[in-house]
Coordinates of C-alpha atoms in Angstrom, one line a residue:
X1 CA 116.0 176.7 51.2
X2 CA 113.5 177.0 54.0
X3 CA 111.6 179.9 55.6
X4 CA 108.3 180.8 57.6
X5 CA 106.6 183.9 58.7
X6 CA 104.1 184.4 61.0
X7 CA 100.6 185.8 61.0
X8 CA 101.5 189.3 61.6
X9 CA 104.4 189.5 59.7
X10 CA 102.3 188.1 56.5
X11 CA 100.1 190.7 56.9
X12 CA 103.0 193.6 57.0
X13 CA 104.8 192.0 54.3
X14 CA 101.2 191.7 52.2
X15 CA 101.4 195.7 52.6
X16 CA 104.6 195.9 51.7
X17 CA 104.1 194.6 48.3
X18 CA 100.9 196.2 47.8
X19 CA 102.7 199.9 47.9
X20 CA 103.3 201.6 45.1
X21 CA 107.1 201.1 45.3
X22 CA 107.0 197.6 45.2
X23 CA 105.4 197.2 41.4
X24 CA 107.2 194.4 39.8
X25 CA 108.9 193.5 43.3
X26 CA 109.5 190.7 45.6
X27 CA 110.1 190.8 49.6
X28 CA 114.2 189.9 50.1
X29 CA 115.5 188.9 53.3
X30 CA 119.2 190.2 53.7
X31 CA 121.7 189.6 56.3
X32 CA 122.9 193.7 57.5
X33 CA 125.8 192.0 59.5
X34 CA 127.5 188.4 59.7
X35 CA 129.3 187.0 62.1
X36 CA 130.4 184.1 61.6
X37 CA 127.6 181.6 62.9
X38 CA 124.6 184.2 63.0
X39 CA 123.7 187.3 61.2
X40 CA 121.0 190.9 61.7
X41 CA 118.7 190.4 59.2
X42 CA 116.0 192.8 57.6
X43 CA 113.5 192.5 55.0
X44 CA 113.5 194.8 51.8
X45 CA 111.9 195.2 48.4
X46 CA 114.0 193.9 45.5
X47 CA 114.3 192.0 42.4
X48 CA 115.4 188.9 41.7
X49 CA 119.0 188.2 41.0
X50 CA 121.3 185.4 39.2
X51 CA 122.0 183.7 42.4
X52 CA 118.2 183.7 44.5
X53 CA 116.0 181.3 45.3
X54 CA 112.3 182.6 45.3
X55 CA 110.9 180.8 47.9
X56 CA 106.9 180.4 48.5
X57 CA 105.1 180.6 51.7
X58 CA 101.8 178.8 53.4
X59 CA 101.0 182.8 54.0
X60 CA 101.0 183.5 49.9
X61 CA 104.1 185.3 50.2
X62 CA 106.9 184.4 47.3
X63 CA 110.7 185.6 49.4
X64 CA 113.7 185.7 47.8
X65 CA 116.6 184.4 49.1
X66 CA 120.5 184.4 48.5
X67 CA 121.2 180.9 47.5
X68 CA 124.9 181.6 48.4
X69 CA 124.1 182.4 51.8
X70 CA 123.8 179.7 54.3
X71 CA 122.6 182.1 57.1
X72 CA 119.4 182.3 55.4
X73 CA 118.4 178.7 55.3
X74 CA 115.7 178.2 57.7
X75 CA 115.0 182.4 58.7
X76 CA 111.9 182.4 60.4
X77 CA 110.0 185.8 60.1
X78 CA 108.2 187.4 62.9
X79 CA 106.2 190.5 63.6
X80 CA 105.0 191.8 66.5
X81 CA 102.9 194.6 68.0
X82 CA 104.7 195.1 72.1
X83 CA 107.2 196.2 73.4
X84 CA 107.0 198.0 70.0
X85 CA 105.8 197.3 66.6
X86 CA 108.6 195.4 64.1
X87 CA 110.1 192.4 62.9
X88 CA 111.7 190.4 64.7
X89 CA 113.8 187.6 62.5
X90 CA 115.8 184.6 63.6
X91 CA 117.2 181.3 62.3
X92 CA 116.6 179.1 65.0
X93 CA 119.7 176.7 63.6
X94 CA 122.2 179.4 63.8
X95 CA 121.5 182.4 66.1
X96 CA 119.3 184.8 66.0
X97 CA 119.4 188.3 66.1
X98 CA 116.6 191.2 65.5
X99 CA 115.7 193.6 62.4

């Protein structure tokens, strides 16, 4: 499986895992809705599982991913600052939709 992330995001996610709730803890991208040919995704803190693919980043990062899931193959993960600050993830092979 394949995924990037962008500057800003790195740096967010980098906080992310350097909170106190994320000891012993991986960033997950997750589809919140499917339809069909595209999905809303988000980003949480989680652990790995049977079925997930850790994935590594140029940005450091190690993401897990739900193998069974094709929707996540290829998620690119943005953040940015304006109109307002959050993430802002698409997979430019099937859709894309915003966290």
């Amino acid at each position: 499986m394949k995924l990037k992330i962008n500057r800003n995001a790195a740096k967010v996610l980098k906080e992310m895992l350097n909170s106190p709730e994320a000891e012993g803890k991986k960033i997950r991208v997750v589809i919140t809705q499917n339809h069909g040919n595209h999905g809303h995704y988000d980003v949480i803190l989680d652990t790995p599982a049977e079925h997930d693919e850790i994935v590594a980043t140029d940005k450091d990062i190690d993401v897990l991913l739900d193998s069974r899931e094709p929707l996540l193959d290829g998620v690119w993960i943005q953040y940015f600052h304006v109109p307002q600050p959050g993430f802002f993830i698409t997979n430019p092979s099937t859709g894309f939709l915003e966290k």
